[in-house]
Tab-separated table of C-alpha atoms and ligand atoms in Angstrom:
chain	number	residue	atom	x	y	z
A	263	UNK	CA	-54.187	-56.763	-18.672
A	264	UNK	CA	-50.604	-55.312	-19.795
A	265	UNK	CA	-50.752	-54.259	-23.008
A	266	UNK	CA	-48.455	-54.959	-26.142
A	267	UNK	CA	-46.533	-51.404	-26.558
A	268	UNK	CA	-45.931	-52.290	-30.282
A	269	UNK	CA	-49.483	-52.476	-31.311
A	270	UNK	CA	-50.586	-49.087	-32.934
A	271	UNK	CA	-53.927	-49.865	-31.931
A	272	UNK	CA	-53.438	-49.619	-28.243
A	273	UNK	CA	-53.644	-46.163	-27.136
A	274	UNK	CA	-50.665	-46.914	-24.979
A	275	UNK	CA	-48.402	-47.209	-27.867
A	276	UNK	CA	-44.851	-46.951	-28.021
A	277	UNK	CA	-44.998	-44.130	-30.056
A	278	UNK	CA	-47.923	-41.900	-27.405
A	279	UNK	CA	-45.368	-42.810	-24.920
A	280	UNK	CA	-42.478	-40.959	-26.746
A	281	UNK	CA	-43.995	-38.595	-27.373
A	282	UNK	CA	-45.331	-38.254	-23.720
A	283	UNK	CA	-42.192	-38.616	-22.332
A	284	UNK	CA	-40.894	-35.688	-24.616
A	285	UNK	CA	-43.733	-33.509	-23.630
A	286	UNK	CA	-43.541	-34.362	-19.606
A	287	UNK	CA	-40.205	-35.432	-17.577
A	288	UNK	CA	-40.528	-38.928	-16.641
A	289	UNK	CA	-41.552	-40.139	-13.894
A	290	UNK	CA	-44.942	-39.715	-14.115
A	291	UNK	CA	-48.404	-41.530	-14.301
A	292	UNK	CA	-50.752	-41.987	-17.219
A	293	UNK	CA	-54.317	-43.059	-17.375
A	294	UNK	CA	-56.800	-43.394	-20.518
A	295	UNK	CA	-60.303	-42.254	-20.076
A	296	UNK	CA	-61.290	-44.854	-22.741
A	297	UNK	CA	-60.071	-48.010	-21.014
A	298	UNK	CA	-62.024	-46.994	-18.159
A	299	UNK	CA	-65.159	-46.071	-19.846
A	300	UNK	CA	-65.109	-49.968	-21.191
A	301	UNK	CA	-65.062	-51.026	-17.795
A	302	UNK	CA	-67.762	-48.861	-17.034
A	303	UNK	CA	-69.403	-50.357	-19.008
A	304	UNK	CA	-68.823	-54.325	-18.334
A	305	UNK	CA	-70.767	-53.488	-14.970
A	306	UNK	CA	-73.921	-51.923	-16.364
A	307	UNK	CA	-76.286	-54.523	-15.462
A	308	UNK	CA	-76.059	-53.701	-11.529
A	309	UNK	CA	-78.318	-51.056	-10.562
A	310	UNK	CA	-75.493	-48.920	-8.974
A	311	UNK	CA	-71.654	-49.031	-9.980
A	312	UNK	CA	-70.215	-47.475	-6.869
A	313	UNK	CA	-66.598	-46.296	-7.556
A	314	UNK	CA	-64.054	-47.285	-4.635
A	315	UNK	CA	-61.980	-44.075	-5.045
A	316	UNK	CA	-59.661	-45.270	-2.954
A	317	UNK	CA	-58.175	-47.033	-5.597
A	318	UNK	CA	-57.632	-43.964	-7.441
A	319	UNK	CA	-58.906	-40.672	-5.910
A	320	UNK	CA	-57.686	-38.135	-8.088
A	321	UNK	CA	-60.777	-35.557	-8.538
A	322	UNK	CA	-60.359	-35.649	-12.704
A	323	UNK	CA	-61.030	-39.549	-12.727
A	324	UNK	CA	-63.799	-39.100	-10.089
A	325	UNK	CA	-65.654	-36.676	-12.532
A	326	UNK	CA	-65.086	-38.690	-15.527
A	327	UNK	CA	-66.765	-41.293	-13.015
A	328	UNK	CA	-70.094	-39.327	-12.465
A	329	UNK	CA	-70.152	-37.796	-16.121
A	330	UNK	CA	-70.773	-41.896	-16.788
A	331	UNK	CA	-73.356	-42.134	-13.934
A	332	UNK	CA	-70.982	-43.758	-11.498
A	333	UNK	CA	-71.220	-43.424	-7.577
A	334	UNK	CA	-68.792	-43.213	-4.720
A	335	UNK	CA	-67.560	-44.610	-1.787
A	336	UNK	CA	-65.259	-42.332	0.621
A	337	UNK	CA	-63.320	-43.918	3.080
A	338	UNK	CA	-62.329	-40.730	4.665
A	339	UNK	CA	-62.967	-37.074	5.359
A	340	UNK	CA	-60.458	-36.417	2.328
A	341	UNK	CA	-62.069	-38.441	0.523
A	342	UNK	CA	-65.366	-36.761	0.826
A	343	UNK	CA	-64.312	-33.883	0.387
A	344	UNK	CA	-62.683	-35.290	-2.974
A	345	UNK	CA	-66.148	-36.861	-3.965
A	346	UNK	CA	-67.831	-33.071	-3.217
A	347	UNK	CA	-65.225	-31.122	-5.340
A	348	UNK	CA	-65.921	-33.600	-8.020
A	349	UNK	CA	-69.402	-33.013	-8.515
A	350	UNK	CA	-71.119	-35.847	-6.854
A	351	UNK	CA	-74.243	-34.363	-4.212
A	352	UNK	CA	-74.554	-34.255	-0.923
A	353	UNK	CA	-77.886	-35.229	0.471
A	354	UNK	CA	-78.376	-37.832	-2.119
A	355	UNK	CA	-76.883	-41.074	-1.893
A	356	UNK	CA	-74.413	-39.943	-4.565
A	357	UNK	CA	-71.697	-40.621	-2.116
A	358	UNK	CA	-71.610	-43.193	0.802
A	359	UNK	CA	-69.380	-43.064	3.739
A	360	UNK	CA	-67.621	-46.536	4.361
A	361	UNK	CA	-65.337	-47.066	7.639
A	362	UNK	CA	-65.157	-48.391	10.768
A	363	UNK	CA	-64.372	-45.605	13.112
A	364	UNK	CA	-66.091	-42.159	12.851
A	365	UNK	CA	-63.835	-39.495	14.303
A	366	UNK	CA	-65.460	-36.245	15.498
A	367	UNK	CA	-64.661	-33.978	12.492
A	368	UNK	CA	-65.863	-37.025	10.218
A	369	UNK	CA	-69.342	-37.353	11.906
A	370	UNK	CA	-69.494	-33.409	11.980
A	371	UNK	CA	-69.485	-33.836	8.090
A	372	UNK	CA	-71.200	-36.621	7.592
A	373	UNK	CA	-74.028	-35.239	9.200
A	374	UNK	CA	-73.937	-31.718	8.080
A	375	UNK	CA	-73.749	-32.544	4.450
A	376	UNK	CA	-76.109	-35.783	5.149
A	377	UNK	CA	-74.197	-38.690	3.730
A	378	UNK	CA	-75.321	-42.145	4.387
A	379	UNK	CA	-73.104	-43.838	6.190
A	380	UNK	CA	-71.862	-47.866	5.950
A	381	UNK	CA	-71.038	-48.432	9.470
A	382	UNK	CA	-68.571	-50.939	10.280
A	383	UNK	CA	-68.898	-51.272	13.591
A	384	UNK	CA	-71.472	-50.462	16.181
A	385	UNK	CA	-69.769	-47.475	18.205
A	386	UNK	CA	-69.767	-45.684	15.246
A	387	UNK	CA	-73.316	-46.296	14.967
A	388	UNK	CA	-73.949	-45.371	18.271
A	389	UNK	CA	-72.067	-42.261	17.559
A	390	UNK	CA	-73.988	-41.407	14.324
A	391	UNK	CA	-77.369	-42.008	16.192
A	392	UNK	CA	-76.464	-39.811	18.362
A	393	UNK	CA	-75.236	-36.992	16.692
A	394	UNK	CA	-77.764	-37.480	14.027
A	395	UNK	CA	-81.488	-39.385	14.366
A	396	UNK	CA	-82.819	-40.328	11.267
A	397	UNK	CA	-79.675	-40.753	9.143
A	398	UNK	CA	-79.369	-43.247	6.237
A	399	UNK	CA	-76.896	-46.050	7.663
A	400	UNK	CA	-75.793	-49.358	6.057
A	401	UNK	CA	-74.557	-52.271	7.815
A	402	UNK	CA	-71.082	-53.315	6.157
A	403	UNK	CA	-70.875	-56.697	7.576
A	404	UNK	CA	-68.082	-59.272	8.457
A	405	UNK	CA	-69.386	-62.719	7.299
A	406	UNK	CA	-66.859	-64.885	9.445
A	407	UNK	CA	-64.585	-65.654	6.469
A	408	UNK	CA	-62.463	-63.700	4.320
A	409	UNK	CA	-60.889	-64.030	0.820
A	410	UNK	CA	-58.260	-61.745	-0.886
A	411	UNK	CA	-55.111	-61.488	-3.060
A	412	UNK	CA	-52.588	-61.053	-0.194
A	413	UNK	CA	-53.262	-61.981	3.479
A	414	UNK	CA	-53.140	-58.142	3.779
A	415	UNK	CA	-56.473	-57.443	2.013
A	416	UNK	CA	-58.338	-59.720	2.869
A	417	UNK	CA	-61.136	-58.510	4.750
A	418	UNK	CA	-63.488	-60.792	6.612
A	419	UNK	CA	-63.161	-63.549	9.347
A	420	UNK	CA	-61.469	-63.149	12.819
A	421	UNK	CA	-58.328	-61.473	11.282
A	422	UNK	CA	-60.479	-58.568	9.905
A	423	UNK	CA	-60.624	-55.373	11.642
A	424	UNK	CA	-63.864	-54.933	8.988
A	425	UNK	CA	-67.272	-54.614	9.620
A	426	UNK	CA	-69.880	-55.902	12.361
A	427	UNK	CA	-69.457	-59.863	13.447
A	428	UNK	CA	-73.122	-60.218	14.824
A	429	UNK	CA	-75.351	-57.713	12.910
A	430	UNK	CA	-78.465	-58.287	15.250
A	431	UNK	CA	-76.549	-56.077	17.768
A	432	UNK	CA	-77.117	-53.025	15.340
A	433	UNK	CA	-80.989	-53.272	15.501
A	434	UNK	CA	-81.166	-52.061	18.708
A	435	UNK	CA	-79.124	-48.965	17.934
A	436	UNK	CA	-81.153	-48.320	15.084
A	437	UNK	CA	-84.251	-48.401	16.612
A	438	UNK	CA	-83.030	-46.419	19.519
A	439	UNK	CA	-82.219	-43.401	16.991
A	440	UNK	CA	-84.561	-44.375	14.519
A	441	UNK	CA	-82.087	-44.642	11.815
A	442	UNK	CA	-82.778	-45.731	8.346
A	443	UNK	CA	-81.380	-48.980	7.373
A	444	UNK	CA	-80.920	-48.436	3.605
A	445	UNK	CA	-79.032	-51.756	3.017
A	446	UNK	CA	-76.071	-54.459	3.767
A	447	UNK	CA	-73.246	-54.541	2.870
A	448	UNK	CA	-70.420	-57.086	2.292
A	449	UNK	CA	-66.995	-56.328	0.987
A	450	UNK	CA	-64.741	-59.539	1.247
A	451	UNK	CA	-61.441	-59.258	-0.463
A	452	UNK	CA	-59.637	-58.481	-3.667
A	453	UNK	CA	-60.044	-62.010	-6.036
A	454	UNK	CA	-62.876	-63.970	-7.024
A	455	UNK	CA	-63.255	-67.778	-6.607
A	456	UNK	CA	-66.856	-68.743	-7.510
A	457	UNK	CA	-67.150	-71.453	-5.106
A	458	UNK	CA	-66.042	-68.684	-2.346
A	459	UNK	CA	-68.271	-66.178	-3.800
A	460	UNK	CA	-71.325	-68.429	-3.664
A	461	UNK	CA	-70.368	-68.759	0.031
A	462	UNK	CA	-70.810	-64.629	-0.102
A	463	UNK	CA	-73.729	-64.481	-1.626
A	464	UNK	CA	-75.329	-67.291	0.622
A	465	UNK	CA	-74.145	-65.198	3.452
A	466	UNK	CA	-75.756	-61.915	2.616
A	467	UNK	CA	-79.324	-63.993	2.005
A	468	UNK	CA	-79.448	-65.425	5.548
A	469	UNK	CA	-78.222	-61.986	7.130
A	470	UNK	CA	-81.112	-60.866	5.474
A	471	UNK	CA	-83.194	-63.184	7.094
A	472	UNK	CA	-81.599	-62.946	10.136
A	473	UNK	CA	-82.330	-58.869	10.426
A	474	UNK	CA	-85.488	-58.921	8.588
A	475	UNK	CA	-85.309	-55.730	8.106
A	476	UNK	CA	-87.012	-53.822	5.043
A	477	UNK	CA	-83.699	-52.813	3.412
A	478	UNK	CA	-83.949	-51.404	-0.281
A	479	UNK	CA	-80.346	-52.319	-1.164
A	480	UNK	CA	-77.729	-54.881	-0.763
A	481	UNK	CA	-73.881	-54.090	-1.778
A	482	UNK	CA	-71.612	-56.551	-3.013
A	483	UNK	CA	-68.548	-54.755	-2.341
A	484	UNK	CA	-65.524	-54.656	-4.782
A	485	UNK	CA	-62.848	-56.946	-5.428
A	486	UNK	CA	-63.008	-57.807	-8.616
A	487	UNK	CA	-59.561	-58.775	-10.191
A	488	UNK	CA	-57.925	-57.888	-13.093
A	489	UNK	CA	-55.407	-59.647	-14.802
A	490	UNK	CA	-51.812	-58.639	-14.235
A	491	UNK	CA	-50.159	-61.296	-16.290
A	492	UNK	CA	-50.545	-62.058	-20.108
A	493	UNK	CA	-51.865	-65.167	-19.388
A	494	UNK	CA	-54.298	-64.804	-17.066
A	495	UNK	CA	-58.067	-64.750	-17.510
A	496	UNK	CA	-60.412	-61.742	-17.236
A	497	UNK	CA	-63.439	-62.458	-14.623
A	498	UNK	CA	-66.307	-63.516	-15.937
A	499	UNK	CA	-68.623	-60.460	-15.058
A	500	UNK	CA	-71.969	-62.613	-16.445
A	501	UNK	CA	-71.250	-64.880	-13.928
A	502	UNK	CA	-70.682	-63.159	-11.512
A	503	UNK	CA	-73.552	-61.021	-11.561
A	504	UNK	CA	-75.610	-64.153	-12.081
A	505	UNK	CA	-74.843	-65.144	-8.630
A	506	UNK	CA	-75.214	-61.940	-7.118
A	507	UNK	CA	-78.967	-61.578	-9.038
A	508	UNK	CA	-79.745	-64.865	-8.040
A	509	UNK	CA	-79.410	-63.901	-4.035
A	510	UNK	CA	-80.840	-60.115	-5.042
A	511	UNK	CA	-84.086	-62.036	-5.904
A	512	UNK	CA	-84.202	-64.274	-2.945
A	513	UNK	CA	-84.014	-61.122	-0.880
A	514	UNK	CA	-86.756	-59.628	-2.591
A	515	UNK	CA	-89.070	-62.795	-2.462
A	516	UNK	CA	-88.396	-62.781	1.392
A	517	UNK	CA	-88.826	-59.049	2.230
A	518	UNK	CA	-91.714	-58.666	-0.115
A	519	UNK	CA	-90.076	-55.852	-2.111
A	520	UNK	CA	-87.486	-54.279	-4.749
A	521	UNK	CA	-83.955	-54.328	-4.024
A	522	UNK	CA	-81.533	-52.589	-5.701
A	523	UNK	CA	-77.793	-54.261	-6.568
A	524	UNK	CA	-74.748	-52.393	-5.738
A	525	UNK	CA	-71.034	-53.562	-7.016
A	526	UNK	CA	-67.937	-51.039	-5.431
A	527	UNK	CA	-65.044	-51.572	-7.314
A	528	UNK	CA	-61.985	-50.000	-7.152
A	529	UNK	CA	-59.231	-52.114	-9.066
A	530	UNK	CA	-61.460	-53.463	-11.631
A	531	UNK	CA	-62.510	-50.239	-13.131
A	532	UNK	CA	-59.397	-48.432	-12.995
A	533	UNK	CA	-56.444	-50.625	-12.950
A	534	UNK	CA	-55.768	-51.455	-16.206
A	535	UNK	CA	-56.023	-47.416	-17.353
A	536	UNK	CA	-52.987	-46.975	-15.882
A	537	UNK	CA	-49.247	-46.683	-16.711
A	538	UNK	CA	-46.049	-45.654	-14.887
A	539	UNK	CA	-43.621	-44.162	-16.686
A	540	UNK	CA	-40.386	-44.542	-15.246
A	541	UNK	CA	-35.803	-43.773	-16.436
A	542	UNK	CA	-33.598	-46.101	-15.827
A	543	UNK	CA	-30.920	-44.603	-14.084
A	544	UNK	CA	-28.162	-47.091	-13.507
A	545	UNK	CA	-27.469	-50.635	-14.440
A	546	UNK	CA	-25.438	-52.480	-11.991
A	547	UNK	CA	-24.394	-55.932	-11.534
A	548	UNK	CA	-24.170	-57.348	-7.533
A	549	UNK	CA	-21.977	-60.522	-8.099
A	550	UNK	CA	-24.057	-62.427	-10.320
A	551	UNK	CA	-27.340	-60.172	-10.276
A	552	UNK	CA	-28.035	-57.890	-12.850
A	553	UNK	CA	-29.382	-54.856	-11.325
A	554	UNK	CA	-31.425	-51.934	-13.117
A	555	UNK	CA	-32.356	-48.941	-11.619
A	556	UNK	CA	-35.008	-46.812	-11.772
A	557	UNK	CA	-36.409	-43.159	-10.631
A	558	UNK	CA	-39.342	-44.566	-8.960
A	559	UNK	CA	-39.700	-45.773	-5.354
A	560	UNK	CA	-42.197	-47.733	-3.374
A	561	UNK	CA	-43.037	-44.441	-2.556
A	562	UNK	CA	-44.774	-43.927	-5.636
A	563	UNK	CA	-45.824	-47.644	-6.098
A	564	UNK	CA	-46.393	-49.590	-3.302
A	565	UNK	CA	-48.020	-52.401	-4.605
A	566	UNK	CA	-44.824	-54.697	-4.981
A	567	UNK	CA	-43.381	-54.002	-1.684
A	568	UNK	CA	-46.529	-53.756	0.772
A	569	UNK	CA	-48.098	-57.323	-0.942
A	570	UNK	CA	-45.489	-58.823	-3.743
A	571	UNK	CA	-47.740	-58.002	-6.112
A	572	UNK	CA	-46.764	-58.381	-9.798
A	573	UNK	CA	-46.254	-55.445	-12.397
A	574	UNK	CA	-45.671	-56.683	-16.216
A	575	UNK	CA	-42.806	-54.108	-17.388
A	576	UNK	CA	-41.680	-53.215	-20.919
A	577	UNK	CA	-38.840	-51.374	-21.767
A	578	UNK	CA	-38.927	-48.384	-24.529
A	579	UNK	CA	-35.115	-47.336	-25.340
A	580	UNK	CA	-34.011	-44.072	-24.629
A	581	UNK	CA	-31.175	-44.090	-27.596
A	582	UNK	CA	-33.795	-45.130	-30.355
A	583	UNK	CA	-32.088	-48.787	-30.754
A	584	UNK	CA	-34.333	-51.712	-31.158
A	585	UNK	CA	-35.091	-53.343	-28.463
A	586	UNK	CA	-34.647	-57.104	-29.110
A	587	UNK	CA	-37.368	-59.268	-26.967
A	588	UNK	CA	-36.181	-62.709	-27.621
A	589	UNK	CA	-32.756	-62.002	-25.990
A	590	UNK	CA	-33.176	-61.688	-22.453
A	591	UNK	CA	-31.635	-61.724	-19.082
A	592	UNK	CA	-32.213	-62.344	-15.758
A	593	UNK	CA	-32.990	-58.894	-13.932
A	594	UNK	CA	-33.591	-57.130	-10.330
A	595	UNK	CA	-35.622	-53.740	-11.026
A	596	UNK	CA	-34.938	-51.326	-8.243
A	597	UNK	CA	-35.835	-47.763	-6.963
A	598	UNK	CA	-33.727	-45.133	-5.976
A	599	UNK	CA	-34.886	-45.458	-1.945
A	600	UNK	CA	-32.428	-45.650	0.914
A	601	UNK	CA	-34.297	-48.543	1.965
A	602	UNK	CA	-33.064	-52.447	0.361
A	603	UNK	CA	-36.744	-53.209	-0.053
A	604	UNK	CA	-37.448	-51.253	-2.845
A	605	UNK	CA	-37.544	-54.198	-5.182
A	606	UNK	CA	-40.135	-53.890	-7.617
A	607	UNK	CA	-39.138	-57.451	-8.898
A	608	UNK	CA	-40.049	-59.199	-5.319
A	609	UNK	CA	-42.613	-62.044	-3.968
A	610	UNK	CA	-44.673	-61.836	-0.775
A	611	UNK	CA	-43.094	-61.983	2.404
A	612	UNK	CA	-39.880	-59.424	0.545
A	613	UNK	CA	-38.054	-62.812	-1.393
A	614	UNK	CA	-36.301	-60.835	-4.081
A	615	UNK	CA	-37.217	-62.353	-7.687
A	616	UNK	CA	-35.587	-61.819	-10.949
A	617	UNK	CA	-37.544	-61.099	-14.429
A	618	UNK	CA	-36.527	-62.028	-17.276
A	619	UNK	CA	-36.265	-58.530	-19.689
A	620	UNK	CA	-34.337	-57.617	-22.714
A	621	UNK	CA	-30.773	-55.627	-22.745
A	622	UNK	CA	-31.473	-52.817	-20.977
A	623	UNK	CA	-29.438	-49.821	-21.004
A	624	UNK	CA	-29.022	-46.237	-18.412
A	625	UNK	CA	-31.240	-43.571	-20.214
A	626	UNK	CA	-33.929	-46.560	-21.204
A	627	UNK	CA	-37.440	-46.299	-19.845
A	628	UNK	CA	-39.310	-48.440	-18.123
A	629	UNK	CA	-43.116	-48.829	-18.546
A	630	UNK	CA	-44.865	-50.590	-15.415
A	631	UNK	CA	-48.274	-51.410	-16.520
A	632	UNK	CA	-51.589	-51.533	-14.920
A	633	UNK	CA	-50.916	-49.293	-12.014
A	634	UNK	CA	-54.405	-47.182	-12.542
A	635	UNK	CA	-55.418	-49.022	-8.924
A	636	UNK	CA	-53.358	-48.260	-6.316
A	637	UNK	CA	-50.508	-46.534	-7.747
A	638	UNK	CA	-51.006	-42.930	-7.626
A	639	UNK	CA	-53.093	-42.818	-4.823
A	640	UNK	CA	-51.166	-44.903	-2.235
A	641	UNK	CA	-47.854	-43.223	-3.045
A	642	UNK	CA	-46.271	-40.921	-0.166
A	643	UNK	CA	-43.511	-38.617	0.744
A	644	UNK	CA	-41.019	-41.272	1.747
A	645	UNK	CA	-37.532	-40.146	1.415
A	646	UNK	CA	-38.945	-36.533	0.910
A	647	UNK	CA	-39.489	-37.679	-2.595
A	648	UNK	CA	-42.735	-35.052	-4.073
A	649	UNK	CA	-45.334	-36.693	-5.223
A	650	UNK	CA	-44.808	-37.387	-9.300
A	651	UNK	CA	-47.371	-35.880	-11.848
A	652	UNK	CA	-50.398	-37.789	-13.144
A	653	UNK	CA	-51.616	-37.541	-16.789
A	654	UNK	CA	-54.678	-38.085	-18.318
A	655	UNK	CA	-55.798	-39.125	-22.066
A	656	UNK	CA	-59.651	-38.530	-23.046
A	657	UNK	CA	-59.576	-39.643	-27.033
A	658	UNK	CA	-57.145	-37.246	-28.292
A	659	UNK	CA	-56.587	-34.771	-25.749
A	660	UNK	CA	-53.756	-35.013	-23.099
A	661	UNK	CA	-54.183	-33.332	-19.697
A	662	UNK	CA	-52.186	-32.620	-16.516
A	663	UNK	CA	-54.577	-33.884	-14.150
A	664	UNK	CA	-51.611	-33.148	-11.008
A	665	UNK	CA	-48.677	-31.931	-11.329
A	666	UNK	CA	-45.068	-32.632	-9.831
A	667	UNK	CA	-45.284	-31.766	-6.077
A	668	UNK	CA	-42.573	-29.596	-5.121
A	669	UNK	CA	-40.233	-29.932	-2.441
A	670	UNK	CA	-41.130	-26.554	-0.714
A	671	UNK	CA	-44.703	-27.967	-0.606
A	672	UNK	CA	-43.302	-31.229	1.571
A	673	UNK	CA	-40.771	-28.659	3.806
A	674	UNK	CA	-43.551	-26.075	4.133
A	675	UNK	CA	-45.506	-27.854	6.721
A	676	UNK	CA	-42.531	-28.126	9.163
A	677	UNK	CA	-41.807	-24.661	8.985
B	401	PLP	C1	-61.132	-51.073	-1.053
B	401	PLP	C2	-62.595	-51.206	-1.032
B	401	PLP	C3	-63.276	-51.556	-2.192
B	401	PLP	C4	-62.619	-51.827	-3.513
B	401	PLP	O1	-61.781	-52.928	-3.520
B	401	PLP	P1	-61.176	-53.389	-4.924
B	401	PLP	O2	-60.445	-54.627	-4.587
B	401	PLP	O3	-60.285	-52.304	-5.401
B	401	PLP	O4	-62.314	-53.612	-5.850
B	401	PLP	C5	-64.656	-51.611	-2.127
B	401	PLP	N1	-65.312	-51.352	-0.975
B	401	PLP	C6	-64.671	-51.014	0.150
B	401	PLP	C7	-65.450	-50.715	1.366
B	401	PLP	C8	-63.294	-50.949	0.166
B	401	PLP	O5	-62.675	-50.616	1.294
């Protein structure tokens, strides 16, 4: 949920943010350790929180993660290698591998540092048998339907490249290798529609059934939302673990036996922790469009571009003048790519939108909230922009969790 920049009692505060912005050149990121500790918390009724780094991989908010007893789920080789550095154990289930290809250096780790593995299709199960009898494996299946914020994650049905369509076809495999089937898996799409998640949960019960297999675990994925706009509700966690219980215990009436619960988010614990801090660099008007532009890219957040997604932005002024909120004007926010769709102010499908912000002048700064999910960690080079620095508050201590990349770092690999 954005949060009011004028309340004192927010630790993103107008006033923090000065004096951030004095300390660091904008742009940058900034997350609060606190914010995400609350989340932690909402969650603690599922046996295992399993962080979706993806979302936000940097290694300082992965240890904060484990330091509260949270797991993780790598998507990649960098990403286990992330999970490592950050304290979480190999040969445990500390860290789960979660894709649908396996690549030769992958497997080589996966094995080596034994990592169970959610396998999302069955030639990477094949592959893992071979390499590796005995492993831990989960299934990550593909119910046959799908649900998600943007037709671009959502992550079941025939559209999905995700997970295994007829899961019987893995038993086989595992018995051929003798893997261990640890659990199942199903990881749907960013959003929550009870109706559609009771579908879910149905699902997962007769898979179980279907397999009968003695599995110790089922995973409900991630996907939880988070609200984006003022007015939009929080999830209600209760109820949503109610129906995810509710199928847990069917599961362990029908295999005779304890089975743990497993949530993944990535979005829902870190999201709201997160602030951009960009300058406004030029205001411009395009005919009748009032155009104000910023030192940020799609580069460094995607989000808008890739799915329309919505940012809630406040402005802080950069020549200490009031900034009057009741007078406002139509506006365009854009980034300083060579490239016209870097519109942070656009719907899905790339329709260019206007918001309605106060006066806002060159040297102003512009605060783009909730961007602890998928900001900092699906930014690139684009442009040969470096990658901008992230910032992290725990209570009263700031820390430079990365710095600015420099430009010789980007040129160094061509030469
Ligand atoms: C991306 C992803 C998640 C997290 O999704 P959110 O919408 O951020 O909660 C969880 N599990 C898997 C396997 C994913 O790929």
């Amino acid at each position: 949920m954005p949060y009011c920049l004028n309340d004192i009692k927010n630790n993103f505060n107008e006033e923090k943010i000065k004096d951030l912005i004095k300390q660091y050149q904008p742009p940058f990121w900034v997350y609060d350790a606190n914010i995400i500790y609350k989340k932690i918390k909402l969650l603690q009724e599922f046996d295992v929180i399993r962080f979706a780094q993806k979302s936000c991989s940097n290694i300082h908010i992965l240890r904060l993660m484990k330091n509260k007893n949270v797991k993780v789920d790598a998507v990649s080789l960098g990403e286990i290698q992330r999970a490592l550095l950050s304290g979480f154990k190999h040969n445990t289930n500390d860290i789960v591998f979660t894709a649908d290809i396996l690549d030769d250096k992958t497997l080589s780790q996966v094995v080596n540092f034994n990592i169970p593995v959610n396998a999302g299709s069955l030639d990477m199960l094949e592959q893992l048998g071979k390499a590796s009898s005995g492993h831990n494996v989960w299934l990550r299946i593909n119910p046959g339907f799908g649900y998600g914020h943007s037709k671009k994650t959502n992550t079941g049905g025939e559209n999905s490249k995700h997970g295994i369509w007829d899961p019987l076809l893995a038993i086989p495999i595992i018995k051929k290798y003798q893997l261990k089937l640890i659990g199942l898996h199903m990881h749907i799409g960013s959003g929550v529609n009870y109706i559609h998640l009771k579908k879910v949960c149905k699902s997962m019960i007769e898979n179980v059934i279907k397999l009968n297999q003695k599995i110790s675990s089922i995973s409900a994925g991630g996907g939880l939302p988070i609200p984006y706009k003022f007015n939009e509700k929080p999830i209600n966690i209760k109820k949503y673990f109610i129906l995810w219980d509710l199928a847990r215990k069917e599961i362990s009436k029908f295999l005779g036996k304890k089975i743990e619960l497993e949530i993944e988010p990535g979005r829902f614990l870190v999201a709201e922790s997160g602030i951009l801090i960009s300058q406004v660099w030029s205001v411009k008007k395009m005919g009748n469009k009032n155009f104000v532009l910023v030192d940020v890219g799609f580069n460094d957040l995607m989000r808008p571009a890739m799915y329309g997604s919505y940012h809630h932005i406040s402005v802080i002024s950069g020549d200490n003048r009031n900034i009057d909120e009741k007078k406002t004007i139509k506006t365009v926010i854009a980034g300083p790519l060579c490239e016209s769709g870097d519109i942070f102010t656009q719907k899905e499908g790339g329709t260019i939108q206007t918001r309605l912000l106060p006066i806002i002048k060159k040297g102003d700064y512009l605060i783009f909230h909730d961007t602890g999910a998928y900001g900092a960690s699906m930014s690139s080079n684009y442009n040969t922009r470096p990658l901008i620095p992230e910032i992290l508050l725990k209570n009263d201590n700031v820390m430079l969790i990365r710095r600015r990349q420099k430009i010789e770092e980007i040129l160094s690999l061509e030469i």
